[in-house]
Amino acid sequence: MGSVLREWTGFQQFPTATQSKLVELFAKLKEEGVDKLTILVMGKGGVGKSSTVNSLLGERAVSVSSFQSEGFRPVMVSRNRAGFTLNIIDTPGLVEGGYVSYQALDMIKRFLLNKTIHVLLYVDRLDAYRVDDLDKQIIGAISDSFGKEIWSKSLLVLTHAQLCPPDDLSYDVFCARRSEAVLKTIRMGARIRKRDFEDSAIPVGLVENSGRCNKNENDEKILPNGDAWIPSLVKEIILVATNGKKALVVDEKLVNGSESNDRGKIFIPLILGIQWLLVKWIQREIKKDIAKGGKYL
Ligand SMILES: Nc1nc2c(ncn2[C@@H]2O[C@H](COP(=O)(O)OP(=O)(O)O)[C@@H](O)[C@H]2O)c(=O)[nH]1
Ligand SMILES: [Mg+2]
């Protein structure tokens, strides 16, 4: 299940301008004593998780599928560059047959045993116009599996970001509205209080994985607002990694008993106690009845 740590050759594939921005960002990270980042990528199937992993690495490290059948198992890709290790974990989609796939979530959790996750990339599409109950359920399931603290280590990634907004909306307004809708779903799905959520706002990263993505004069892939998105995304990832909140340590306890199960277990002795009292009470009443009945016979 472990992955081989390889030299990050994809790094050389980035345009020089991107490379120098990344070198600077990683240098800052090193100054803070961080020489390893482990990023977990989750979301529905087909939203562009695997493509985003490849874009971030500058190489085709994981397989991308246009139609349904994607990988069934999580995959960790590890790359090393100048003493810095980047681990990215790609995962199967969290929906199966129209429902949240608890099986996929469980598999992901087991795969993560003894790993520390510094950042979660929760991926969805920018070019979708609604969120529905299933999205909320997915968020709820992630929160139940890993604890809602995971959201303080997360970044919302919206793919297919090279789009022309409908209805005369400007690009920035469209992005803001879509982000707001997904963020609200995260807040509600994870059952986080509004104030707590605003205090630790989840940043949003825009992504365009398509080979047809526009480029600037430095050959960097850019969004319609002119932003070179790869260095921007890496910057956001690093900000989340160093935001002072605790990284997610996946240990036996987390894998074997989800938080919500633990919460439920507290009530088991209480329920058994009430059951016992009820049985005793019924037995006493029956005895009383028999005694009374005997008198009048
Ligand atoms: N135009 C466009 N297509 C994308 C983007 N990201 C992914 N795709 C395509 O969407 C399909 C599913 O992508 P994939 O990365 O396998 O999604 P996953 O199931 O979430 O891992 C593939 O055909 C990708 O080429 C994007 O940002 N823009
Ligand atoms: Mg995939």
PDB file of N, CA and C in Angstrom, residues 135-144 147-151 183-193 197 202 263:
ATOM      1  N   ASP A 135     -24.888  16.264  -1.842  1.00  0.00           N
ATOM      2  CA  ASP A 135     -23.643  16.965  -1.495  1.00  0.00           C
ATOM      3  C   ASP A 135     -23.524  17.119   0.026  1.00  0.00           C
ATOM      4  N   LYS A 136     -24.651  17.491   0.627  1.00  0.00           N
ATOM      5  CA  LYS A 136     -24.668  17.676   2.076  1.00  0.00           C
ATOM      6  C   LYS A 136     -24.372  16.357   2.781  1.00  0.00           C
ATOM      7  N   GLN A 137     -24.954  15.281   2.235  1.00  0.00           N
ATOM      8  CA  GLN A 137     -24.737  13.966   2.847  1.00  0.00           C
ATOM      9  C   GLN A 137     -23.278  13.532   2.741  1.00  0.00           C
ATOM     10  N   ILE A 138     -22.649  13.859   1.595  1.00  0.00           N
ATOM     11  CA  ILE A 138     -21.238  13.503   1.418  1.00  0.00           C
ATOM     12  C   ILE A 138     -20.393  14.213   2.471  1.00  0.00           C
ATOM     13  N   ILE A 139     -20.656  15.519   2.625  1.00  0.00           N
ATOM     14  CA  ILE A 139     -19.918  16.313   3.615  1.00  0.00           C
ATOM     15  C   ILE A 139     -20.146  15.740   5.016  1.00  0.00           C
ATOM     16  N   GLY A 140     -21.412  15.396   5.292  1.00  0.00           N
ATOM     17  CA  GLY A 140     -21.749  14.834   6.601  1.00  0.00           C
ATOM     18  C   GLY A 140     -20.987  13.535   6.840  1.00  0.00           C
ATOM     19  N   ALA A 141     -20.896  12.708   5.803  1.00  0.00           N
ATOM     20  CA  ALA A 141     -20.220  11.414   5.936  1.00  0.00           C
ATOM     21  C   ALA A 141     -18.718  11.613   6.163  1.00  0.00           C
ATOM     22  N   ILE A 142     -18.126  12.591   5.466  1.00  0.00           N
ATOM     23  CA  ILE A 142     -16.691  12.875   5.666  1.00  0.00           C
ATOM     24  C   ILE A 142     -16.480  13.340   7.110  1.00  0.00           C
ATOM     25  N   SER A 143     -17.379  14.197   7.586  1.00  0.00           N
ATOM     26  CA  SER A 143     -17.245  14.725   8.954  1.00  0.00           C
ATOM     27  C   SER A 143     -17.397  13.612   9.979  1.00  0.00           C
ATOM     28  N   ASP A 144     -18.337  12.706   9.752  1.00  0.00           N
ATOM     29  CA  ASP A 144     -18.524  11.603  10.686  1.00  0.00           C
ATOM     30  C   ASP A 144     -17.314  10.676  10.694  1.00  0.00           C
ATOM     31  N   GLY A 147     -14.093  13.391  11.670  1.00  0.00           N
ATOM     32  CA  GLY A 147     -14.303  14.465  12.644  1.00  0.00           C
ATOM     33  C   GLY A 147     -14.432  15.782  11.891  1.00  0.00           C
ATOM     34  N   LYS A 148     -15.277  16.679  12.410  1.00  0.00           N
ATOM     35  CA  LYS A 148     -15.514  17.892  11.632  1.00  0.00           C
ATOM     36  C   LYS A 148     -14.312  18.831  11.627  1.00  0.00           C
ATOM     37  N   GLU A 149     -13.324  18.543  12.500  1.00  0.00           N
ATOM     38  CA  GLU A 149     -12.102  19.377  12.525  1.00  0.00           C
ATOM     39  C   GLU A 149     -11.387  19.319  11.179  1.00  0.00           C
ATOM     40  N   ILE A 150     -11.662  18.265  10.420  1.00  0.00           N
ATOM     41  CA  ILE A 150     -10.990  18.118   9.125  1.00  0.00           C
ATOM     42  C   ILE A 150     -11.242  19.344   8.243  1.00  0.00           C
ATOM     43  N   TRP A 151     -12.375  19.998   8.447  1.00  0.00           N
ATOM     44  CA  TRP A 151     -12.706  21.141   7.587  1.00  0.00           C
ATOM     45  C   TRP A 151     -11.828  22.348   7.881  1.00  0.00           C
ATOM     46  N   LEU A 183     -19.729  26.282  -0.124  1.00  0.00           N
ATOM     47  CA  LEU A 183     -19.254  26.476   1.259  1.00  0.00           C
ATOM     48  C   LEU A 183     -20.414  26.356   2.252  1.00  0.00           C
ATOM     49  N   LYS A 184     -21.575  26.879   1.849  1.00  0.00           N
ATOM     50  CA  LYS A 184     -22.751  26.785   2.732  1.00  0.00           C
ATOM     51  C   LYS A 184     -23.131  25.316   2.920  1.00  0.00           C
ATOM     52  N   THR A 185     -23.030  24.562   1.826  1.00  0.00           N
ATOM     53  CA  THR A 185     -23.331  23.133   1.915  1.00  0.00           C
ATOM     54  C   THR A 185     -22.354  22.440   2.858  1.00  0.00           C
ATOM     55  N   ILE A 186     -21.083  22.848   2.786  1.00  0.00           N
ATOM     56  CA  ILE A 186     -20.090  22.247   3.684  1.00  0.00           C
ATOM     57  C   ILE A 186     -20.450  22.574   5.133  1.00  0.00           C
ATOM     58  N   ARG A 187     -20.811  23.840   5.370  1.00  0.00           N
ATOM     59  CA  ARG A 187     -21.139  24.249   6.744  1.00  0.00           C
ATOM     60  C   ARG A 187     -22.343  23.465   7.272  1.00  0.00           C
ATOM     61  N   MET A 188     -23.353  23.333   6.420  1.00  0.00           N
ATOM     62  CA  MET A 188     -24.560  22.645   6.875  1.00  0.00           C
ATOM     63  C   MET A 188     -24.350  21.134   6.967  1.00  0.00           C
ATOM     64  N   GLY A 189     -23.654  20.583   5.961  1.00  0.00           N
ATOM     65  CA  GLY A 189     -23.407  19.137   5.965  1.00  0.00           C
ATOM     66  C   GLY A 189     -22.561  18.724   7.160  1.00  0.00           C
ATOM     67  N   ALA A 190     -21.600  19.584   7.523  1.00  0.00           N
ATOM     68  CA  ALA A 190     -20.709  19.242   8.639  1.00  0.00           C
ATOM     69  C   ALA A 190     -21.296  19.698   9.975  1.00  0.00           C
ATOM     70  N   ARG A 191     -22.448  20.331   9.924  1.00  0.00           N
ATOM     71  CA  ARG A 191     -23.123  20.868  11.106  1.00  0.00           C
ATOM     72  C   ARG A 191     -22.177  21.730  11.945  1.00  0.00           C
ATOM     73  N   ILE A 192     -21.615  22.736  11.251  1.00  0.00           N
ATOM     74  CA  ILE A 192     -20.723  23.676  11.932  1.00  0.00           C
ATOM     75  C   ILE A 192     -21.504  24.963  12.171  1.00  0.00           C
ATOM     76  N   ARG A 193     -21.395  25.529  13.368  1.00  0.00           N
ATOM     77  CA  ARG A 193     -22.111  26.780  13.657  1.00  0.00           C
ATOM     78  C   ARG A 193     -21.604  27.897  12.754  1.00  0.00           C
ATOM     79  N   PHE A 197     -17.743  28.762  11.642  1.00  0.00           N
ATOM     80  CA  PHE A 197     -17.370  28.549  10.246  1.00  0.00           C
ATOM     81  C   PHE A 197     -16.729  29.803   9.672  1.00  0.00           C
ATOM     82  N   ILE A 202     -13.008  28.590   4.972  1.00  0.00           N
ATOM     83  CA  ILE A 202     -12.366  27.637   4.069  1.00  0.00           C
ATOM     84  C   ILE A 202     -12.012  28.370   2.774  1.00  0.00           C
ATOM     85  N   ARG A 263     -20.045   8.239  20.187  1.00  0.00           N
ATOM     86  CA  ARG A 263     -21.047   9.031  20.896  1.00  0.00           C
ATOM     87  C   ARG A 263     -22.245   8.149  21.253  1.00  0.00           C
TER      88      ARG A 263
END
